[in-house]
Structure formats: C-alpha cells, structure tokens
Coordinates of C-alpha atoms and ligand atoms in Angstrom, one line a residue:
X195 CA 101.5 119.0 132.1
X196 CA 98.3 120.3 130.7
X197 CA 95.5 118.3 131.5
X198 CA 92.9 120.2 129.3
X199 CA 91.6 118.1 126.3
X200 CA 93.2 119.3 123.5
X201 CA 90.5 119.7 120.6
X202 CA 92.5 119.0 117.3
X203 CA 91.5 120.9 114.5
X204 CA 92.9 117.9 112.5
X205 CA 89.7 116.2 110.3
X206 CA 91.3 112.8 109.2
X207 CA 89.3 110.5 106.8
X208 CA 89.6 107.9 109.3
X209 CA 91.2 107.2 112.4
X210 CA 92.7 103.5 112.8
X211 CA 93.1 102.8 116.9
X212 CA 95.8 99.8 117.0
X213 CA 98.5 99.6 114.7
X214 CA 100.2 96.0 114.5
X215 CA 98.7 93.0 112.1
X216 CA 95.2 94.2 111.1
X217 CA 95.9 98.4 111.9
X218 CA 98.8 99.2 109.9
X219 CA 97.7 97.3 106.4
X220 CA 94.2 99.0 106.7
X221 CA 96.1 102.4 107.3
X222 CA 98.8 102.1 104.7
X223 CA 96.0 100.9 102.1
X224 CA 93.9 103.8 102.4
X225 CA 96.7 106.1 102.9
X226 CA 98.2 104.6 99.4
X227 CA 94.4 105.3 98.1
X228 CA 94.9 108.8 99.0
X229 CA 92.9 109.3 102.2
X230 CA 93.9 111.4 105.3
X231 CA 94.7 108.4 108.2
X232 CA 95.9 109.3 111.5
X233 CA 96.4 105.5 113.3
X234 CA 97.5 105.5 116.8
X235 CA 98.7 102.9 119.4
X236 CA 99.8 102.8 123.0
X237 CA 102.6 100.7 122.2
X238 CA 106.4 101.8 120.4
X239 CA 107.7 100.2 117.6
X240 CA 109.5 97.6 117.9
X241 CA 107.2 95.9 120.1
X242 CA 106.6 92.5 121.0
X243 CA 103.0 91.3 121.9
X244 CA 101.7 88.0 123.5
X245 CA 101.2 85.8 120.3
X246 CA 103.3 83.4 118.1
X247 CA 103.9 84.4 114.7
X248 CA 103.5 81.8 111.5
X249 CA 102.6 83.8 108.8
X250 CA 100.5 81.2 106.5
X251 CA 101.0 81.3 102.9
X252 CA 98.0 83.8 102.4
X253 CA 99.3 86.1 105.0
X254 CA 102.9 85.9 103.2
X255 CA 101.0 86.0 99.9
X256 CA 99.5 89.7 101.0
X257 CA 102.7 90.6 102.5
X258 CA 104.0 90.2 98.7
X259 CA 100.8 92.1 97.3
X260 CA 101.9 95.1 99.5
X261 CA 105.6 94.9 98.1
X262 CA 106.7 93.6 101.9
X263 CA 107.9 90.7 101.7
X264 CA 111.4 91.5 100.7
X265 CA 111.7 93.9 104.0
X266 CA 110.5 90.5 105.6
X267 CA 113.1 87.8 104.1
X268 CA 116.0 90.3 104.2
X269 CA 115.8 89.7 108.4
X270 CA 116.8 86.8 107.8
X271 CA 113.6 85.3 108.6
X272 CA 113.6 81.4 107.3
X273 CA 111.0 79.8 105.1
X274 CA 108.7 77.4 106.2
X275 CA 107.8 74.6 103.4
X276 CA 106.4 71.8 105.1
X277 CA 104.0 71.0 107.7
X278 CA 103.8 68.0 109.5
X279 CA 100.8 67.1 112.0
X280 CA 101.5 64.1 113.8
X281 CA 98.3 62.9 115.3
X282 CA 99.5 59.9 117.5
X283 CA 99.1 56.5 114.7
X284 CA 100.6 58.7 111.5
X285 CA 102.0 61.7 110.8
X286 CA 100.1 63.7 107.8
X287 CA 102.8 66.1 106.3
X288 CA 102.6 68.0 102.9
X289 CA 103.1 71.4 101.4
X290 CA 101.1 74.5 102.9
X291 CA 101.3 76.4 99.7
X292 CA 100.7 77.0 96.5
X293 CA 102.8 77.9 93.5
X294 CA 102.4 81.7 94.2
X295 CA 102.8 81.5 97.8
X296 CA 104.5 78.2 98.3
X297 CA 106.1 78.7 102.0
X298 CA 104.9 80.0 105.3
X299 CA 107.1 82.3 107.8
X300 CA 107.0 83.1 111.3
X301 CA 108.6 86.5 111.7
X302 CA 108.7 87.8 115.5
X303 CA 106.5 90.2 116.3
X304 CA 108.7 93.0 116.7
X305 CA 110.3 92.2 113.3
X306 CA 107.0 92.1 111.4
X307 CA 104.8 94.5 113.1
X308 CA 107.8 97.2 113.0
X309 CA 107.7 96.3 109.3
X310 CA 103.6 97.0 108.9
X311 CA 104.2 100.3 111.1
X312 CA 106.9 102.2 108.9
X313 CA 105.1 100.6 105.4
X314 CA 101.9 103.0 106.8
X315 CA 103.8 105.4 107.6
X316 CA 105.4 105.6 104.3
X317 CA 102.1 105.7 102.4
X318 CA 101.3 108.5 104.2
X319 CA 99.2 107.8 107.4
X320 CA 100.1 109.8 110.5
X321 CA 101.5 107.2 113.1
X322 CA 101.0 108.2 116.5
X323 CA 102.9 105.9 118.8
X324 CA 102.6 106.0 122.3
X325 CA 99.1 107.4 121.9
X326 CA 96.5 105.8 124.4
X327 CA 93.2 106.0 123.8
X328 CA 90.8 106.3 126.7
X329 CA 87.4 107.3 124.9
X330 CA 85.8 106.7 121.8
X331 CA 83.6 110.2 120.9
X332 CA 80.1 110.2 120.1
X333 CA 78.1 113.1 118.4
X334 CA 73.7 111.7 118.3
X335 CA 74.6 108.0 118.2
X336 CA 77.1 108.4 115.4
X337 CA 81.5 107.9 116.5
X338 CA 83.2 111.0 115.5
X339 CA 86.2 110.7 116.8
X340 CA 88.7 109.2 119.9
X341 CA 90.1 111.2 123.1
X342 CA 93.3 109.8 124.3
X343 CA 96.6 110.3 126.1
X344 CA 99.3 111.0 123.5
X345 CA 103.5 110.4 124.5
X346 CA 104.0 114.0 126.4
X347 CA 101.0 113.2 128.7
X348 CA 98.5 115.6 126.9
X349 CA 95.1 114.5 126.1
X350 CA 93.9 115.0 122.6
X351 CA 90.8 114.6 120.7
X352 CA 90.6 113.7 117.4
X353 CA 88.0 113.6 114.9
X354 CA 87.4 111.4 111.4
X355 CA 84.4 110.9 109.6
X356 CA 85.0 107.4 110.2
X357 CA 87.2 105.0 113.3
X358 CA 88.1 101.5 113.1
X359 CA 88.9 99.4 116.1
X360 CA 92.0 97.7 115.2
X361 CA 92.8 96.9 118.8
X362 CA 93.3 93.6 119.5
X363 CA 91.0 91.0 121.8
X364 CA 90.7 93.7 124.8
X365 CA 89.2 96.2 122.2
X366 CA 88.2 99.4 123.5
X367 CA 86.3 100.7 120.5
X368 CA 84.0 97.6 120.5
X369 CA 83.4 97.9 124.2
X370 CA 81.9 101.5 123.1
X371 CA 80.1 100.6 120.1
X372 CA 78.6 97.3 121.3
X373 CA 78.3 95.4 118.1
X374 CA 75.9 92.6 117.8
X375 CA 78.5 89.5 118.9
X376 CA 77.8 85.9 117.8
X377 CA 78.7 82.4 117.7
X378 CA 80.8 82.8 121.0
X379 CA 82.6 80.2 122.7
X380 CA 84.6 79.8 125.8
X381 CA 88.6 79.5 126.3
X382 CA 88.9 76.1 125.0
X383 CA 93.0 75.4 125.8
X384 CA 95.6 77.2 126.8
X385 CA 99.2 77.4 125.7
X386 CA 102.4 78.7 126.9
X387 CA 105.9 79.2 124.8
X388 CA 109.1 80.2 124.6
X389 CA 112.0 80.1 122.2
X390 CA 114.8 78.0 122.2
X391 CA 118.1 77.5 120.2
X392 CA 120.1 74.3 118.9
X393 CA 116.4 73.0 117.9
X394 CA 117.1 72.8 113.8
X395 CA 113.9 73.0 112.3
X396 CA 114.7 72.3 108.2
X397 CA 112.0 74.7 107.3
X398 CA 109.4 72.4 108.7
X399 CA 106.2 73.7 110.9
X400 CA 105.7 70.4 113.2
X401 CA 102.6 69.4 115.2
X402 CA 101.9 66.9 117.6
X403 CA 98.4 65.9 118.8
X404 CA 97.6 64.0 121.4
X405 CA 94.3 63.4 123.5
X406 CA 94.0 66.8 125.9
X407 CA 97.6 67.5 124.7
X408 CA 99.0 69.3 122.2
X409 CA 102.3 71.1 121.1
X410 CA 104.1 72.8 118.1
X411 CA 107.8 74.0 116.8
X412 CA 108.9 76.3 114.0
X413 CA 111.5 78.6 113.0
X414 CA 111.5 82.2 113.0
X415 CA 114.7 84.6 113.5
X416 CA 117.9 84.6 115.4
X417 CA 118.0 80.6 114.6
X418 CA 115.4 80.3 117.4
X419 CA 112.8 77.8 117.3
X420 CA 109.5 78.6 119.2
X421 CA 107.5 75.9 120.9
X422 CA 104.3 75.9 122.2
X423 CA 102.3 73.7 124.0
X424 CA 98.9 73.3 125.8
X425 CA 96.2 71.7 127.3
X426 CA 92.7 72.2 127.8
X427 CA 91.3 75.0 129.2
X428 CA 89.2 73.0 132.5
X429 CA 93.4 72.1 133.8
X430 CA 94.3 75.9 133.5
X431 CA 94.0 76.2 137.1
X432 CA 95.1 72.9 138.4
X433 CA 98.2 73.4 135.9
X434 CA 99.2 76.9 136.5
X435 CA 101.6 76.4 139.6
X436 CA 104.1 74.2 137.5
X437 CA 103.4 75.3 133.9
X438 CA 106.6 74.7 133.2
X439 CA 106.7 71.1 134.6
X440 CA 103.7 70.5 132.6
X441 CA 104.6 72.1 129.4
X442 CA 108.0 69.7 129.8
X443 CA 106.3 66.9 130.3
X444 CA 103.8 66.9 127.2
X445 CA 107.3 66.3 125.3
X446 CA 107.8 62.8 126.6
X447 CA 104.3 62.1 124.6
X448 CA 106.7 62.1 122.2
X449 CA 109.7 60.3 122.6
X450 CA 112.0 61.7 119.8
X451 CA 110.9 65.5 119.9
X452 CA 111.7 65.0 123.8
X453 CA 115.7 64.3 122.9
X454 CA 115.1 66.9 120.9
X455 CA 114.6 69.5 122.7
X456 CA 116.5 68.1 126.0
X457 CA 119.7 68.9 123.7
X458 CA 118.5 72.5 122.9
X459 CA 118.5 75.7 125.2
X460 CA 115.9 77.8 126.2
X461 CA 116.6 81.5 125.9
X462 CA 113.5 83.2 126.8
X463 CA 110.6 83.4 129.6
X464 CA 107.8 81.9 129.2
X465 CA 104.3 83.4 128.0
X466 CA 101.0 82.0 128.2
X467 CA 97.5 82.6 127.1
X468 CA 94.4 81.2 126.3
X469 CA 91.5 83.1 124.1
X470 CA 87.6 83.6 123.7
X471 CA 85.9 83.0 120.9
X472 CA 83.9 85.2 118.7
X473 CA 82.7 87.0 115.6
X474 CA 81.3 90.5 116.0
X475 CA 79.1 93.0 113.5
X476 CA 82.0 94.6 112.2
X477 CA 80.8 97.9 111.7
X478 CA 77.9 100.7 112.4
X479 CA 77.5 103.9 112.1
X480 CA 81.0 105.7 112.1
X481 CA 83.2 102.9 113.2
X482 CA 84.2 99.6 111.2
X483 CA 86.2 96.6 113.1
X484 CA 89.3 94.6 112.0
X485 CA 91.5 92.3 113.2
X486 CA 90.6 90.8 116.8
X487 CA 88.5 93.1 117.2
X488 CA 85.9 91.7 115.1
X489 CA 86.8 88.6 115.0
X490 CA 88.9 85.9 117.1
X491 CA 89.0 81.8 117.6
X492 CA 91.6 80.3 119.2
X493 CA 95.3 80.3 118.1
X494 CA 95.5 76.5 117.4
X495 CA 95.2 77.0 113.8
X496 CA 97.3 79.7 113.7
X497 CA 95.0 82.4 111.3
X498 CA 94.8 85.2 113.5
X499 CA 97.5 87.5 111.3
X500 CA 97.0 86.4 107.9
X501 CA 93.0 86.9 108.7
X502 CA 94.1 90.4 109.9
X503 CA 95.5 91.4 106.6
X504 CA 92.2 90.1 104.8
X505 CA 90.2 92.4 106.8
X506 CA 92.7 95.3 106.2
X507 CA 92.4 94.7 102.7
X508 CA 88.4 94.0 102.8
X509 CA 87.6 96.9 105.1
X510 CA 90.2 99.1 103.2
X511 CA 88.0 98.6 99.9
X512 CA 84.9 99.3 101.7
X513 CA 85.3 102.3 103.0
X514 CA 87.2 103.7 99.8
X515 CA 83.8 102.5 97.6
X516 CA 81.7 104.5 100.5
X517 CA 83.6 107.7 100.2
X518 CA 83.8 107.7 96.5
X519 CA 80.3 107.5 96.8
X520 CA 80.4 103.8 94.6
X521 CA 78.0 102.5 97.0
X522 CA 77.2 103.8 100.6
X523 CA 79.1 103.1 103.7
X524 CA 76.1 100.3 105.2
X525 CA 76.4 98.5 101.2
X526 CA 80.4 98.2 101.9
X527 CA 80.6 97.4 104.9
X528 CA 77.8 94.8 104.6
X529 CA 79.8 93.1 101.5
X530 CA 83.0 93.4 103.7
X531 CA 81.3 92.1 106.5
X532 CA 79.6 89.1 104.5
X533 CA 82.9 88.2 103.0
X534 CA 84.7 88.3 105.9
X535 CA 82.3 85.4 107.5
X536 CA 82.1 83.8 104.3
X537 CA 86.0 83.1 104.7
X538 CA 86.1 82.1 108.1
X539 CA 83.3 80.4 109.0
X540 CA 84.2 77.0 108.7
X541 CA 87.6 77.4 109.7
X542 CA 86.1 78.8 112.7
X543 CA 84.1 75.4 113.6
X544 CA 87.5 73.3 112.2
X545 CA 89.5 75.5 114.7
X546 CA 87.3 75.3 118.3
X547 CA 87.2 71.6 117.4
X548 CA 90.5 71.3 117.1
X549 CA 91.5 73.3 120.5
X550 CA 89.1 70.8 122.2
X551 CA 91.9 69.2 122.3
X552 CA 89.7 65.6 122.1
X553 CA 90.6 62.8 119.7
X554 CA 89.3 63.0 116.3
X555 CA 85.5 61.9 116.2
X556 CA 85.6 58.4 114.6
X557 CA 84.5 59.2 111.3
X558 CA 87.5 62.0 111.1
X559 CA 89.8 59.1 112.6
X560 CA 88.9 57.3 109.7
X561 CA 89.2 59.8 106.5
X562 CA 92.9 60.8 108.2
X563 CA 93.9 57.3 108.3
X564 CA 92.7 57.4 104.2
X565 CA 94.9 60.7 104.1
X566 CA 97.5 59.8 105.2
X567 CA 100.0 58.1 102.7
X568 CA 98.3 60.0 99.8
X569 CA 100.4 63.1 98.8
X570 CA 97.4 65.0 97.1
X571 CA 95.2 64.4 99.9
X572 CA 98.1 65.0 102.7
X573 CA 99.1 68.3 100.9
X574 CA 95.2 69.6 100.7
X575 CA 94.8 68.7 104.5
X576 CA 97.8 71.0 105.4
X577 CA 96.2 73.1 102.8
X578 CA 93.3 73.3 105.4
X579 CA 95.6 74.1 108.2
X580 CA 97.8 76.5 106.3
X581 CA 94.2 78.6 105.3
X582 CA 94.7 78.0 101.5
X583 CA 91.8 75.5 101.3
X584 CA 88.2 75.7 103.0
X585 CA 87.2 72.8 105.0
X586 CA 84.1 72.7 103.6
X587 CA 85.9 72.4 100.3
X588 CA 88.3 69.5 102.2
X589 CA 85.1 68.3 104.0
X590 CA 82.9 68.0 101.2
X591 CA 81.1 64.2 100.4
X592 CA 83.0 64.3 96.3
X593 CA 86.7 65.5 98.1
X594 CA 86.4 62.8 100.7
X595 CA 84.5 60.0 98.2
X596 CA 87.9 60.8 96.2
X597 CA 90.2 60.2 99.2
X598 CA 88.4 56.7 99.7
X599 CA 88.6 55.5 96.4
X600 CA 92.4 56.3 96.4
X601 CA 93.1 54.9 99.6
X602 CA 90.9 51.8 98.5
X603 CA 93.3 51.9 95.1
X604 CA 96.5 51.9 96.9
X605 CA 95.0 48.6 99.4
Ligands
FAD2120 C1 99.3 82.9 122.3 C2 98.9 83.3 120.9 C3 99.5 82.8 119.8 C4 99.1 83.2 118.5 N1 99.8 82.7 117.5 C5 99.5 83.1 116.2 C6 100.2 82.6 115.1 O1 101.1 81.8 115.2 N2 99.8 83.0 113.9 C7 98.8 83.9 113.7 O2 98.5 84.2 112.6 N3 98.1 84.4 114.8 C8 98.4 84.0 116.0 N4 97.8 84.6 117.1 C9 96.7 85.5 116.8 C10 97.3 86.9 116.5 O3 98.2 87.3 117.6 C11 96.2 88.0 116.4 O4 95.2 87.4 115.6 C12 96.7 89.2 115.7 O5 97.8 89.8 116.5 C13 95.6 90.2 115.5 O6 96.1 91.5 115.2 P1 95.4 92.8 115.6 O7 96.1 93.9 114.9 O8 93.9 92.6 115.3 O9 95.5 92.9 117.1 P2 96.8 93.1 118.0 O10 98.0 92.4 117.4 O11 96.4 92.6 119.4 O12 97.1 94.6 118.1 C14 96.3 95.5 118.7 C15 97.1 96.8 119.0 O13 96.1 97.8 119.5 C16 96.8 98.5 120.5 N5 95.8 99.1 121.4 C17 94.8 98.4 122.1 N6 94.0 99.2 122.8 C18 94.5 100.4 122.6 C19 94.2 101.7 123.0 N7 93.2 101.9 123.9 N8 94.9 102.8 122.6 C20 95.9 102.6 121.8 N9 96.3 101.4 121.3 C21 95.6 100.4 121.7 C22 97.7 97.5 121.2 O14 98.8 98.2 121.8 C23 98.2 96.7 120.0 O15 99.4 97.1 119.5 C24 98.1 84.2 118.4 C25 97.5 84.7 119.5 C26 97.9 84.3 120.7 C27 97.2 85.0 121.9

C-alpha cells in the first residue's frame, strides 16, 4: 500500500466533502451548471445513516424541481397527506401541503440518499465513495483543497478553487475553518426508533404530545411504519439502561396508539440520538457550508432534509454568480447566507421550544384550543410544522386576531 500522499493534478471547481441530503443536490446542481465537481464521502451507496426520513412538502417539492421525484414514488414509497398533532385535550390535523406539493414522504435513507448520489453523478460530478477525508488544505489562510484516504487505502490530495463542508453534524471541514457559530443550544430531548410492520398508517404523519413526552408514526417503504419517541434530554442518563422499556411505555400515554402498536411487529434495532443546536457562518474564504454543517436544531420538527436541499440549491446559485463573475464570492455567499437565516430563523425558536418537551405556554394553550376545530387555521398550523408556512407568518397578531374571531363565530 502506498502511503505517500498522492498530489492529484485534478483542479476541480469545487470539491463537495459529504454526499447524502445537502452534498449530492449542491453537486448535481453545479455539475448540471457546467462546473467541474469531485464530491466525496466515506460512506457506500446505499447507505443508511442515524436519522428518520419525512420529506416535507418543500423537500418533495425540490425533489420534483430536480426531475426526482418519479425515481422516488416508483420505490414504492407511500404519500403522506395528513398530519395529525395530538397534544393531549385535541388533536389538530390538516393538510401539510399545498396545491403544488400537496403530500409529504418519508423515503429510507438508503432509498433517497442512493437516489441524490446517482442524480450527481449523472450530471456530471465525480463521485468518490469510500473516500475519507482526514485534512482540509490550506495555502496563506485560504482552503485549497482536502487530503483523504480514498477506497484502495491511498491517500490523495485534491485541490478546487473552492470546498464545501457537506458533512453532517460531526463536520470535519467546519472543525478546520472555524466559522463564527451562533445562537447555540444544548441537546434538548432525545429520541430512539425503529420500524415496525402491521402498523397501517393511511397516509397519515401522527404526533402525540405530552408533558416531557413525546412520540411519532409514519409510513415509508417495505409497508413499515417508523416510530419514534423521546423524552427530555436531563433523563437521557437515568433512561438509557431500559430505553426500550421507556420508549414502550410513553405508548400507554395513549391508550389507542398503545393497541396499536401491541398488535404490530417490530423488525429492526433500535437507534437513538439526541442533537446540538446551532447556526454557523456558512462560508469564508475558499470553503462554503451546507446541510448540518451549517446549520442544525433538533429533529422534532422534522426540517433537517428538506432544509438541506434549500441550501444545495442557495449555495449552488452563489457560487455559480461568483465564478461567472455576476457578483463576487463574499456578495453570494453573504445573500446565500442571509437567506438561509431568513428561512430558518423562527422555525428555529418554534423548533427548540417544541423539543423542550414542556406544555405549551398558556397563551399558546389558548390560540391551539381556537385552532383546533377550524380547518383553515388547523391546515396552516400543520402548514407550520410541514415548513410551508413561517411561524412568524402563523404567529403574527392579524393571523391569530383572525383565529379568535373565528373561534368566537363558531361559539
Ligand atoms: C434521529 C434523527 C432523526 C431525524 N429525522 C429527520 C426527519 O424525519 N426529517 C428530516 O428532514 N430530517 C431529519 N433529521 C435531520 C437529517 O438527518 C439531517 O438534517 C440531514 O441528514 C442533513 O444532511 P447532510 O447532508 O447535511 O448531512 P448527513 O446526512 O449527516 O451526511 C453527511 C455525510 O458526510 C459524510 N462525511 C462526514 N465526514 C466525512 C469525512 N471526513 N470524509 C468523507 N465523508 C464524510 C458522511 O459519511 C455522510 O454521508 C433527523 C436527524 C436525526 C439525528
């Protein structure tokens, strides 16, 4: 084995470390704009990866953009067309879409990532699976390139005039870049889940709340269902002997889900997790952030793929205006940076609320109680959840004046 570094004489426009949910889109878009992308991952495709899978409506909605989604429903994968959040006194259900992207889907992660991996691929990008990159390259302050360990064991070093970090939460290109990070917060809950059959779903994404306990169900492939379910993060360690007797017991919260599942079978292991909190400066001088990388908040709501594909497509656009010289690369990146917060800002706050796991504040209590039973108001609150509509737009004083006065209509 030859343990010399390889130095490629390869110059690629941009090198894309991490190639699942935000990696492959941002590849396969510049690719299809006609740029020289090498994107490289440790992992080979199929491959699964700890996270659940419900594809909101604006993640489906992208997929669609990119000419995907028909590679995505032909698994078999079924639609998702309701959501229901159960939240102890009511249940508020509605429609998470809209009439371009009416339904969600929860493909697994081997089906969809595998799908995002040949589509880059087929635009043109070099995929490099197996590839394991141990250094990002510097030349005076500026990223250059990455060193890594490719399949056959031999290191290489590549070069680009500019490397995104589309590596997940663990990120290895923003431990070398340090970006400016903000708005952290700590683990907030943690979940485990697993997948189980005989659970019929009827295309509905279910939620129950409850005070310090939560859990979900949803159909993706095979005709398995995946549930989750968690607590908060300060009973991690007093609940990590008998996760599975806890997870269990959050059920009986809920009398009827608990038959439920009691008739189903489980047919995998179980996998747990629990996430920081964060936004990071997404880019600097050489190297640009997507995905996790740049930006996480806990899985509660569910965002973290369909916000992957808006950075693809956001950073994508950026760095094609910098090299074609339509602005430069600091302008981009700055819009794409200042969009990117502008979209998830308040579902940020709406999200590390939510995995508080704590009872609605009263005030929330009582606008949910006006919700609920009003099929505009229940279908924009799903909205929210779904990441159609903002919750500022949901939160703000006319929406919620509105919601009153209908709830005040109806006695
Ligand atoms: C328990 C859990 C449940 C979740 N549920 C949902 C959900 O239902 N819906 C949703 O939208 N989001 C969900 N998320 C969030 C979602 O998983 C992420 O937001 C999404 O995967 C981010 O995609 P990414 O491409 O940025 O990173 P990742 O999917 O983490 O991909 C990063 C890739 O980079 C590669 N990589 C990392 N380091 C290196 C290296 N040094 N060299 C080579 N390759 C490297 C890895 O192998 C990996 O393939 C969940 C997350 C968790 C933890």
């Amino acid at each position: 084995m030859n343990q010399e570094p390889v130095m490629s004489e390869n110059r690629y426009d941009v090198i894309v470390v991490g190639a699942r949910c935000a990696g492959s889109p941002t590849a396969m878009l510049l690719a299809r704009a006609g740029y020289r992308v090498l994107v490289v991952d440790r992992a080979i495709f199929p491959s699964d990866t700890v996270s659940t899978h419900l594809v909101h409506p604006p993640g489906v909605a992208a997929l669609q953009r990119w000419g995907l989604l028909d590679r995505l429903t032909a698994t078999g994968c079924p639609p998702i067309h309701t959501y229901a959040f159960d939240l102890g006194p009511f249940t508020i259900s509605g429609s998470p879409g809209t009439t371009d992207a009416p339904v969600a889907y929860s493909p697994r992660r081997t089906v969809l990532d595998k799908i995002l991996v040949d589509a880059a691929t087929e635009a043109g990008a070099e995929v490099r699976e197996g590839f394991n990159v141990s250094e990002v390259v510097f030349a005076d302050g500026r990223v250059t390139g990455v060193r890594g360990d490719s399949r056959d064991g031999r290191a290489i070093t590549e070069h680009a005039r500019v490397v995104v970090g589309a590596d997940g939460l663990r990120s290895l290109v923003a431990r070398a870049v340090h970006p400016e990070q903000y708005l952290d917060k700590p683990r907030l809950q943690c979940s485990y889940y697993t997948y189980y059959s005989r659970l019929p779903m009827e295309g509905c994404y279910e939620v129950h709340l409850r005070p310090d306990r939560g859990f979900a169900a949803w159909p993706t492939n095979d005709e398995l269902t995946l549930v989750i379910g968690g607590w908060p993060f300060a009973e991690f360690e007093a609940n990590k002997r008998d996760f599975e007797g806890n997870y269990l017991k959050t059920f009986d919260l809920v009398p009827p889900f608990a038959e439920r599942i009691r008739a189903a079978r489980r047919e995998a292991r179980f996998i747990g997790s629990a996430v920081p909190n964060y936004l990071r400066k997404p880019f600097g001088s050489g190297w640009a952030l997507v995905g996790d990388a740049g930006y996480n908040k806990d899985f509660i709501t569910a965002q973290g793929i369909s916000d992957a594909f808006r950075d693809a497509e956001l950073c994508a656009t950026a760095l094609d205006e910098a090299f074609a010289g339509v602005c430069s690369f600091a302008v981009a990146m700055a819009r794409y940076h200042s969009m990117r917060d502008q979209h998830v800002l308040s579902m940020y706050e709406f999200t590390t609320q939510l995995a508080t796991l704590k009872p609605p504040p009263p005030e929330l209590a009582q606008l949910l109680a006006a919700v609920h039973g009003n099929r505009a108001a229940m279908d924009a609150f799903v909205r929210v959840n779904a990441g159609v509509t903002s919750p500022t737009e949901f939160f703000a004083d006319e929406n919620v004046e509105r919601i009153y006065v209908a709830a005040k209509k109806a006695g």
